[in-house]
PDB file of C-alpha atoms in Angstrom:
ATOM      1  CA  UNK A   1      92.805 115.864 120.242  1.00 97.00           C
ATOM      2  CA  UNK A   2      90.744 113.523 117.650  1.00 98.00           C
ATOM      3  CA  UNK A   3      90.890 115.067 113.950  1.00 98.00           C
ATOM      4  CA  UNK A   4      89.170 115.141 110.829  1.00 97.00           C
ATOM      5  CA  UNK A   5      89.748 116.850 107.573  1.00 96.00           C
ATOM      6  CA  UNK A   6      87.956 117.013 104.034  1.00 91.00           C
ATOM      7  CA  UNK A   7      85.976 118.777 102.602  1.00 85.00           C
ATOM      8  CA  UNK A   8      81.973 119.062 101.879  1.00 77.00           C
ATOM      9  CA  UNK A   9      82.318 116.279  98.967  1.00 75.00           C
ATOM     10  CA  UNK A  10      82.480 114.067 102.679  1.00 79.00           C
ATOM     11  CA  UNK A  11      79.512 114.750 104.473  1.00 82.00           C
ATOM     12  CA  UNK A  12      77.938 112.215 104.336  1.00 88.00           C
ATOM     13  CA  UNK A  13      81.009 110.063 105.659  1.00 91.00           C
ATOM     14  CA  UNK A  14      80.643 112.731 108.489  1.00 94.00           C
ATOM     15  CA  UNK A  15      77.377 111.998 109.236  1.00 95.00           C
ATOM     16  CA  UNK A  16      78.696 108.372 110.110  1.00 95.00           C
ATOM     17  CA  UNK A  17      80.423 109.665 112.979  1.00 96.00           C
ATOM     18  CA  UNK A  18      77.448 112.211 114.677  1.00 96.00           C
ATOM     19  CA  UNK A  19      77.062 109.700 117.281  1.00 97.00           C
ATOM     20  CA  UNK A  20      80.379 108.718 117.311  1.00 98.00           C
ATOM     21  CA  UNK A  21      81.519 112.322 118.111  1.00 98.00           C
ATOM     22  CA  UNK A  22      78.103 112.860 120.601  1.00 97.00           C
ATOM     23  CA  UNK A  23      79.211 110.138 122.484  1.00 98.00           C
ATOM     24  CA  UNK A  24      82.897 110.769 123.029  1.00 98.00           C
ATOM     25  CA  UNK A  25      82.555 114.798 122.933  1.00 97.00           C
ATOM     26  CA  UNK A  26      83.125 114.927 126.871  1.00 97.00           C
ATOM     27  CA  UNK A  27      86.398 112.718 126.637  1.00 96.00           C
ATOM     28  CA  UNK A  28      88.065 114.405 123.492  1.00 97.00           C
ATOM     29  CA  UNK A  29      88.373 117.057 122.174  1.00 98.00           C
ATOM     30  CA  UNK A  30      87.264 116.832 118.431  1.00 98.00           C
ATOM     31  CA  UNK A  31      88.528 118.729 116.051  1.00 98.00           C
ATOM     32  CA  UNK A  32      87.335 119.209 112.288  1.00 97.00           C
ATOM     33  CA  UNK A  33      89.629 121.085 109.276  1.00 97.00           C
ATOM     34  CA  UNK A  34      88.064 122.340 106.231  1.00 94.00           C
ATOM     35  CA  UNK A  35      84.412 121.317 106.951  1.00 93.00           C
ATOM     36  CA  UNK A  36      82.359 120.555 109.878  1.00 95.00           C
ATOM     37  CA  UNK A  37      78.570 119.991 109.195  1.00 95.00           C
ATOM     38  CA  UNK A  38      75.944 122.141 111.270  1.00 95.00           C
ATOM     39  CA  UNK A  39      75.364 118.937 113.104  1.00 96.00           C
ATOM     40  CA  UNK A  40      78.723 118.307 114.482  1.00 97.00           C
ATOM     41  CA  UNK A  41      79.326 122.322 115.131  1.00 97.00           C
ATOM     42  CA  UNK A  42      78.184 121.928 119.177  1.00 97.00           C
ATOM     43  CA  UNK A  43      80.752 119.220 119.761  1.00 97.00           C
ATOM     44  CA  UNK A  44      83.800 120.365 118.100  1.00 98.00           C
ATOM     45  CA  UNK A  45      86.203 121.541 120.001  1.00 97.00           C
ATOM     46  CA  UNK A  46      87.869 123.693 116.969  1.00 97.00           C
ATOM     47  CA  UNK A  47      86.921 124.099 113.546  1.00 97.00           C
ATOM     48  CA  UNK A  48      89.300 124.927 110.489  1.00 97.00           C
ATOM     49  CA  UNK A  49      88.365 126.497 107.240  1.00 94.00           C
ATOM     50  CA  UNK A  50      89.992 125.422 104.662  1.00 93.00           C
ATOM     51  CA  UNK A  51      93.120 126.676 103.060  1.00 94.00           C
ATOM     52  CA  UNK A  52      94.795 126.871  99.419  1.00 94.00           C
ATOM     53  CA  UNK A  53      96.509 123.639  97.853  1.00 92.00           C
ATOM     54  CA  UNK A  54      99.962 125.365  98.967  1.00 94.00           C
ATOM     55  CA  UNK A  55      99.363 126.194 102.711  1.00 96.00           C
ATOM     56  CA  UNK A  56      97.308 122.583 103.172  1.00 95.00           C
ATOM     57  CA  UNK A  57     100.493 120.372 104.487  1.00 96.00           C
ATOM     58  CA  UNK A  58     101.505 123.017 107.442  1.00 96.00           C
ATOM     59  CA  UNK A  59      97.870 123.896 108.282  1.00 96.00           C
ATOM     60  CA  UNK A  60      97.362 120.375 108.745  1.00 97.00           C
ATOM     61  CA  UNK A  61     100.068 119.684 110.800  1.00 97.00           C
ATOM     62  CA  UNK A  62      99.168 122.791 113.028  1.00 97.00           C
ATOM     63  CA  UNK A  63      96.363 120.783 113.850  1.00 97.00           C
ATOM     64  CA  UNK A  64      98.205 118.546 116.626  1.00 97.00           C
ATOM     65  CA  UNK A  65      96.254 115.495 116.768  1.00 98.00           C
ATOM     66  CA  UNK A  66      96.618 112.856 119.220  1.00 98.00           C
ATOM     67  CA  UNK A  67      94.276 110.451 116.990  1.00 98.00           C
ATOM     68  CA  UNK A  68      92.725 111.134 113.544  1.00 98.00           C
ATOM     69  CA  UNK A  69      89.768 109.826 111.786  1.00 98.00           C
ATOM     70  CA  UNK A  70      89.409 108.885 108.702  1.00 97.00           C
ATOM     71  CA  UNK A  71      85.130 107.445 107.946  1.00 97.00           C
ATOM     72  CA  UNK A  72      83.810 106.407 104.509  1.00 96.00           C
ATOM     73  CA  UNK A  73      80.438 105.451 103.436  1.00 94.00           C
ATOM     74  CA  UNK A  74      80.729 101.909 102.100  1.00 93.00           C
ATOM     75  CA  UNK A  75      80.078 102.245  98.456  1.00 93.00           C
ATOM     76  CA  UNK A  76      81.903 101.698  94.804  1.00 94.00           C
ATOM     77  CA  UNK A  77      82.956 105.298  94.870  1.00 91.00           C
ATOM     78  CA  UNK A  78      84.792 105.251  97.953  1.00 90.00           C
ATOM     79  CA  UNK A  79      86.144 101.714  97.183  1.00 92.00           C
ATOM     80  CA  UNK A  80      88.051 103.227  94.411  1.00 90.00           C
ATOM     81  CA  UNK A  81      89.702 105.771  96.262  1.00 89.00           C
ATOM     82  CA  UNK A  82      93.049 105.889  97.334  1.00 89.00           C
ATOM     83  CA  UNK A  83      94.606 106.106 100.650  1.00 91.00           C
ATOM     84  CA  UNK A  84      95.494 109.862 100.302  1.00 92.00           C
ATOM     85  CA  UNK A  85      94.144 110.237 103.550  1.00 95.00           C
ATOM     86  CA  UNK A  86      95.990 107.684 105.516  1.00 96.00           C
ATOM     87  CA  UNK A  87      99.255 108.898 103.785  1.00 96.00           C
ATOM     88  CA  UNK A  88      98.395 112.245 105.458  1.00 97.00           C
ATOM     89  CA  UNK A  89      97.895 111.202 108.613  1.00 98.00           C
ATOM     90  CA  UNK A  90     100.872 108.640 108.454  1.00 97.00           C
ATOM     91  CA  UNK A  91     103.147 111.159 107.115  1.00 97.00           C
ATOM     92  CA  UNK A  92     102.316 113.360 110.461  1.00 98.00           C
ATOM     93  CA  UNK A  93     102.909 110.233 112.716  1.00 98.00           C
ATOM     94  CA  UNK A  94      99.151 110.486 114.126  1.00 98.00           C
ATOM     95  CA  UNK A  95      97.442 107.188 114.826  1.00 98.00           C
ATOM     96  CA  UNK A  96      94.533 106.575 112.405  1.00 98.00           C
ATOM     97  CA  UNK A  97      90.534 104.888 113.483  1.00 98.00           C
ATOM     98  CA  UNK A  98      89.297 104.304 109.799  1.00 98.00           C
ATOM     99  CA  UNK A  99      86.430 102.445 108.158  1.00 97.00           C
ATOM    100  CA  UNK A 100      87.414  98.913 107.251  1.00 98.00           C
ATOM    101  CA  UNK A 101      87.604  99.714 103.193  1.00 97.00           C
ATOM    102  CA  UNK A 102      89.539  98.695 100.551  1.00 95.00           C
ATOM    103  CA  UNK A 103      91.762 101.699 100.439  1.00 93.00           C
ATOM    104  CA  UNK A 104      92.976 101.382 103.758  1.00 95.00           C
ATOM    105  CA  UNK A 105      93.615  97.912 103.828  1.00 94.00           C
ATOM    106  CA  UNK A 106      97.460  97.141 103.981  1.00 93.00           C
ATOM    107  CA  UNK A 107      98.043  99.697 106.211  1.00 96.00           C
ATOM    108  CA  UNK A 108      99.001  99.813 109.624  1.00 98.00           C
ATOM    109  CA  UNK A 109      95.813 101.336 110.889  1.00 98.00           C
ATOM    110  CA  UNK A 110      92.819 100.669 113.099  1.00 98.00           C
ATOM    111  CA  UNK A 111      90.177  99.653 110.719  1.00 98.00           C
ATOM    112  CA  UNK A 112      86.808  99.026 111.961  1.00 98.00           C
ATOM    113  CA  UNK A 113      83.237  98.643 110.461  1.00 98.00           C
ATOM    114  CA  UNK A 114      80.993 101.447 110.262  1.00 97.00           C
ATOM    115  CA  UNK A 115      79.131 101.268 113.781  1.00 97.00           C
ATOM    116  CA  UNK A 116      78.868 103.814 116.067  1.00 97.00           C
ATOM    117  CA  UNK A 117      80.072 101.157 119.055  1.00 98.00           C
ATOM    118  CA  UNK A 118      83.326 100.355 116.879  1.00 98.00           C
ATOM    119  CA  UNK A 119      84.349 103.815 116.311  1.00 98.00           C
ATOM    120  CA  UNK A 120      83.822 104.284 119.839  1.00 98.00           C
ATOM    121  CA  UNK A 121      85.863 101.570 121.339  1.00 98.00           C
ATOM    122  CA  UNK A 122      88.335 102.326 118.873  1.00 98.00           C
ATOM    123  CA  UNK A 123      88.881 105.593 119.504  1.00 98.00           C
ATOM    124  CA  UNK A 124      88.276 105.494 123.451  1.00 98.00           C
ATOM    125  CA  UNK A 125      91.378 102.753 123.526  1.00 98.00           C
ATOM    126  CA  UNK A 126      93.806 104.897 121.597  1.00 98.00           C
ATOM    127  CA  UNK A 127      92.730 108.309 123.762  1.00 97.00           C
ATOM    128  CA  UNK A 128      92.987 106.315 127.211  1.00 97.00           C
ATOM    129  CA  UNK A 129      96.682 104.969 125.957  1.00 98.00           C
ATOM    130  CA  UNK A 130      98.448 108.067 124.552  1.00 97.00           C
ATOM    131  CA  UNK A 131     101.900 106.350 124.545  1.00 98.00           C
ATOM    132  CA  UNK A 132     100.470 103.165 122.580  1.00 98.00           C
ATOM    133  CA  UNK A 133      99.026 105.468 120.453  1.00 98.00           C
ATOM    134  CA  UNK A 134     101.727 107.482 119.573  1.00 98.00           C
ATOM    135  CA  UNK A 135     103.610 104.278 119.046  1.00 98.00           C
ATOM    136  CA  UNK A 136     101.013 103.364 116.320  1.00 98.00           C
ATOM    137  CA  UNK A 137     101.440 106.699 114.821  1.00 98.00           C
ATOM    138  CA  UNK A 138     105.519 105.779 114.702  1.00 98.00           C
ATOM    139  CA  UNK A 139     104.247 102.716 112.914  1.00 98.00           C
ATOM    140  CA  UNK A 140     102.237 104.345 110.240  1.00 98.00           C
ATOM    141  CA  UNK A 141     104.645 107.255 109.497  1.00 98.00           C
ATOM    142  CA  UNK A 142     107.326 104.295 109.035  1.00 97.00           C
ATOM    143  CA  UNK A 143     104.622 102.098 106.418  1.00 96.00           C
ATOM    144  CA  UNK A 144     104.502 105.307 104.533  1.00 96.00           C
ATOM    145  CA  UNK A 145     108.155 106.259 104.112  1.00 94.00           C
ATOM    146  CA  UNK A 146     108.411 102.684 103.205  1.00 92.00           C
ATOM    147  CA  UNK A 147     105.105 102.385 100.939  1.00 89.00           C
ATOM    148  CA  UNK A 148     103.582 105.381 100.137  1.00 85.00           C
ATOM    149  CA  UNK A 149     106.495 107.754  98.652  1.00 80.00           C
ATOM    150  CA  UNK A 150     106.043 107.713  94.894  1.00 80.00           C
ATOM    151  CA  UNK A 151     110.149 108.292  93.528  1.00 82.00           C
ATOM    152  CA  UNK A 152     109.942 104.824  95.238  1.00 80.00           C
ATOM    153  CA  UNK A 153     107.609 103.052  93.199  1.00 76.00           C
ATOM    154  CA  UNK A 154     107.116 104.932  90.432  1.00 81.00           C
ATOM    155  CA  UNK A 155     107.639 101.768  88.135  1.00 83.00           C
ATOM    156  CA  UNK A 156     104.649 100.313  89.441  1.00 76.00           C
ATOM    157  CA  UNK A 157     102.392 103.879  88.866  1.00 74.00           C
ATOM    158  CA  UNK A 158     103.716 104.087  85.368  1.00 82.00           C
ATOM    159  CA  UNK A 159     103.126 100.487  84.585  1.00 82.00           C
ATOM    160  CA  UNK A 160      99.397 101.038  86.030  1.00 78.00           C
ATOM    161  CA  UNK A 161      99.093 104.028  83.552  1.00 81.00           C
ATOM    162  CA  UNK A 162     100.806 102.799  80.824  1.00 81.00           C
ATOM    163  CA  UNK A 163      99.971  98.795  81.140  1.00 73.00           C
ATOM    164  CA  UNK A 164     101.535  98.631  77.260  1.00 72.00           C
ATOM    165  CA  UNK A 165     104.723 100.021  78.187  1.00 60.00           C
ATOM    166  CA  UNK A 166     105.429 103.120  75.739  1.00 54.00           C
ATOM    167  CA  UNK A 167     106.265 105.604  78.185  1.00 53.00           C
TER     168      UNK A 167
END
Protein backbone atom coordinates (compact mmCIF):
# COMPACT_ATOMS: atom_id res chain seq x y z
CA UNK A 1 0.00 0.00 0.00
CA UNK A 2 1.80 3.37 -1.38
CA UNK A 3 -0.07 6.62 0.03
CA UNK A 4 -0.67 10.07 -0.64
CA UNK A 5 -2.60 12.77 1.05
CA UNK A 6 -3.34 16.62 0.45
CA UNK A 7 -5.47 18.32 -0.84
CA UNK A 8 -6.32 20.14 -4.38
CA UNK A 9 -3.82 23.16 -3.42
CA UNK A 10 -1.25 19.89 -4.60
CA UNK A 11 -2.12 18.97 -7.90
CA UNK A 12 0.17 19.89 -9.58
CA UNK A 13 2.81 18.02 -7.26
CA UNK A 14 0.41 15.10 -8.23
CA UNK A 15 0.80 15.44 -11.62
CA UNK A 16 4.63 14.70 -10.97
CA UNK A 17 3.85 11.31 -10.09
CA UNK A 18 1.13 10.24 -13.19
CA UNK A 19 3.81 8.21 -14.58
CA UNK A 20 5.20 7.34 -11.54
CA UNK A 21 1.87 5.78 -10.37
CA UNK A 22 1.15 4.35 -14.32
CA UNK A 23 4.16 2.60 -14.09
CA UNK A 24 4.06 0.92 -10.70
CA UNK A 25 0.03 0.58 -10.63
CA UNK A 26 0.36 -3.33 -11.28
CA UNK A 27 2.93 -3.77 -8.31
CA UNK A 28 1.16 -1.50 -5.62
CA UNK A 29 -1.55 -0.69 -4.68
CA UNK A 30 -1.83 3.21 -4.61
CA UNK A 31 -3.78 4.84 -2.52
CA UNK A 32 -4.77 8.69 -2.46
CA UNK A 33 -6.63 10.63 0.80
CA UNK A 34 -8.37 13.81 0.36
CA UNK A 35 -7.74 14.33 -3.41
CA UNK A 36 -6.96 12.25 -6.32
CA UNK A 37 -6.95 14.08 -9.76
CA UNK A 38 -9.20 12.60 -12.68
CA UNK A 39 -5.93 11.45 -14.08
CA UNK A 40 -4.75 9.25 -11.37
CA UNK A 41 -8.57 7.93 -10.64
CA UNK A 42 -7.93 4.48 -12.99
CA UNK A 43 -4.88 3.53 -10.98
CA UNK A 44 -5.79 4.07 -7.48
CA UNK A 45 -6.46 1.41 -5.67
CA UNK A 46 -8.67 3.51 -2.97
CA UNK A 47 -9.53 6.98 -2.79
CA UNK A 48 -10.35 9.07 0.47
CA UNK A 49 -12.33 12.22 0.71
CA UNK A 50 -11.32 14.33 2.95
CA UNK A 51 -12.32 14.76 6.51
CA UNK A 52 -12.66 17.70 9.23
CA UNK A 53 -9.41 19.11 11.04
CA UNK A 54 -10.57 16.82 14.13
CA UNK A 55 -11.09 13.34 12.50
CA UNK A 56 -7.74 13.97 10.08
CA UNK A 57 -5.03 12.09 12.50
CA UNK A 58 -7.22 8.65 12.80
CA UNK A 59 -8.47 8.80 9.17
CA UNK A 60 -5.01 8.97 8.23
CA UNK A 61 -3.78 6.32 10.11
CA UNK A 62 -6.75 4.07 8.86
CA UNK A 63 -5.04 4.37 5.77
CA UNK A 64 -2.32 1.50 6.46
CA UNK A 65 0.46 2.33 4.30
CA UNK A 66 3.35 0.25 3.65
CA UNK A 67 5.21 3.36 1.90
CA UNK A 68 4.00 6.99 1.54
CA UNK A 69 4.75 9.69 -0.85
CA UNK A 70 5.33 12.84 -0.33
CA UNK A 71 6.14 15.00 -4.29
CA UNK A 72 6.66 18.77 -4.59
CA UNK A 73 7.07 20.90 -7.55
CA UNK A 74 10.48 22.55 -7.18
CA UNK A 75 9.70 26.14 -6.66
CA UNK A 76 10.11 29.14 -3.87
CA UNK A 77 6.70 28.30 -2.56
CA UNK A 78 7.28 24.85 -1.76
CA UNK A 79 10.87 25.65 -0.57
CA UNK A 80 9.34 27.52 2.22
CA UNK A 81 7.22 24.95 3.45
CA UNK A 82 7.63 22.94 6.31
CA UNK A 83 7.94 19.32 6.80
CA UNK A 84 4.30 18.89 8.08
CA UNK A 85 4.08 16.16 5.85
CA UNK A 86 7.03 14.10 6.77
CA UNK A 87 6.07 14.62 10.50
CA UNK A 88 2.82 12.85 9.48
CA UNK A 89 4.10 10.14 7.95
CA UNK A 90 6.99 9.76 10.59
CA UNK A 91 4.66 10.04 13.38
CA UNK A 92 2.71 6.82 11.77
CA UNK A 93 6.09 4.92 11.36
CA UNK A 94 5.51 4.65 7.39
CA UNK A 95 8.62 4.92 5.26
CA UNK A 96 8.62 8.14 3.19
CA UNK A 97 9.89 8.51 -1.09
CA UNK A 98 9.95 12.44 -1.19
CA UNK A 99 11.26 15.07 -3.58
CA UNK A 100 14.78 16.11 -2.69
CA UNK A 101 13.61 19.79 -1.20
CA UNK A 102 14.60 21.87 1.35
CA UNK A 103 11.91 20.93 3.76
CA UNK A 104 12.70 17.47 3.88
CA UNK A 105 16.21 17.67 4.15
CA UNK A 106 17.47 16.51 7.68
CA UNK A 107 15.24 13.89 7.78
CA UNK A 108 15.58 10.36 7.66
CA UNK A 109 13.80 9.89 4.39
CA UNK A 110 14.30 8.76 0.82
CA UNK A 111 14.74 11.92 -1.06
CA UNK A 112 15.06 11.81 -4.69
CA UNK A 113 14.84 14.32 -7.65
CA UNK A 114 11.77 14.80 -9.46
CA UNK A 115 12.05 12.03 -12.32
CA UNK A 116 9.73 9.61 -13.03
CA UNK A 117 12.80 6.78 -13.04
CA UNK A 118 13.79 7.99 -9.37
CA UNK A 119 10.45 7.78 -7.91
CA UNK A 120 10.26 4.53 -9.44
CA UNK A 121 13.35 2.87 -8.21
CA UNK A 122 12.67 4.38 -5.05
CA UNK A 123 9.57 3.20 -4.42
CA UNK A 124 9.98 -0.35 -6.21
CA UNK A 125 13.09 -0.97 -3.54
CA UNK A 126 11.09 -0.13 -0.46
CA UNK A 127 7.79 -2.32 -1.83
CA UNK A 128 10.13 -5.40 -2.81
CA UNK A 129 11.80 -5.11 0.95
CA UNK A 130 8.83 -4.71 3.33
CA UNK A 131 10.96 -5.48 6.45
CA UNK A 132 13.73 -2.78 5.41
CA UNK A 133 11.07 -0.65 4.89
CA UNK A 134 9.33 -0.87 7.90
CA UNK A 135 12.68 -0.50 9.56
CA UNK A 136 12.99 2.96 7.85
CA UNK A 137 9.60 3.82 9.01
CA UNK A 138 11.01 2.86 12.83
CA UNK A 139 13.70 5.33 11.89
CA UNK A 140 11.58 8.24 10.95
CA UNK A 141 8.93 7.85 13.72
CA UNK A 142 12.15 7.90 16.14
CA UNK A 143 13.72 11.46 14.17
CA UNK A 144 10.35 12.85 14.92
CA UNK A 145 9.83 12.06 18.60
CA UNK A 146 13.30 13.32 18.80
CA UNK A 147 12.96 16.47 16.32
CA UNK A 148 9.73 17.28 15.40
CA UNK A 149 7.61 17.52 18.83
CA UNK A 150 7.22 21.22 19.54
CA UNK A 151 7.03 21.24 23.90
CA UNK A 152 10.60 20.14 22.87
CA UNK A 153 11.85 22.98 21.12
CA UNK A 154 9.66 25.50 21.66
CA UNK A 155 12.63 27.94 22.57
CA UNK A 156 13.82 27.77 19.21
CA UNK A 157 9.96 28.50 17.57
CA UNK A 158 9.57 31.40 19.91
CA UNK A 159 12.98 32.79 19.26
CA UNK A 160 12.11 32.43 15.34
CA UNK A 161 8.87 34.48 16.07
CA UNK A 162 10.03 36.72 18.42
CA UNK A 163 13.91 37.19 17.17
CA UNK A 164 13.89 40.44 19.82
CA UNK A 165 13.01 38.44 22.68
CA UNK A 166 9.80 40.15 24.38
CA UNK A 167 7.69 37.26 24.65
Amino acid sequence: RVGWAGASQHHGDLELLRGVVEATAAEVDWVFFGMCPDFLRPYARETHDGVPFDAYPAELASLELDLAVAPLEQNRFNEAKSSLRILEYGALGWPVVCTDIEPYRGAPVRRVPNRPRAWIEAIRERVHDLDAAAEEGDRLREWVWANGMLEDHLDRWLSALHPGGGV
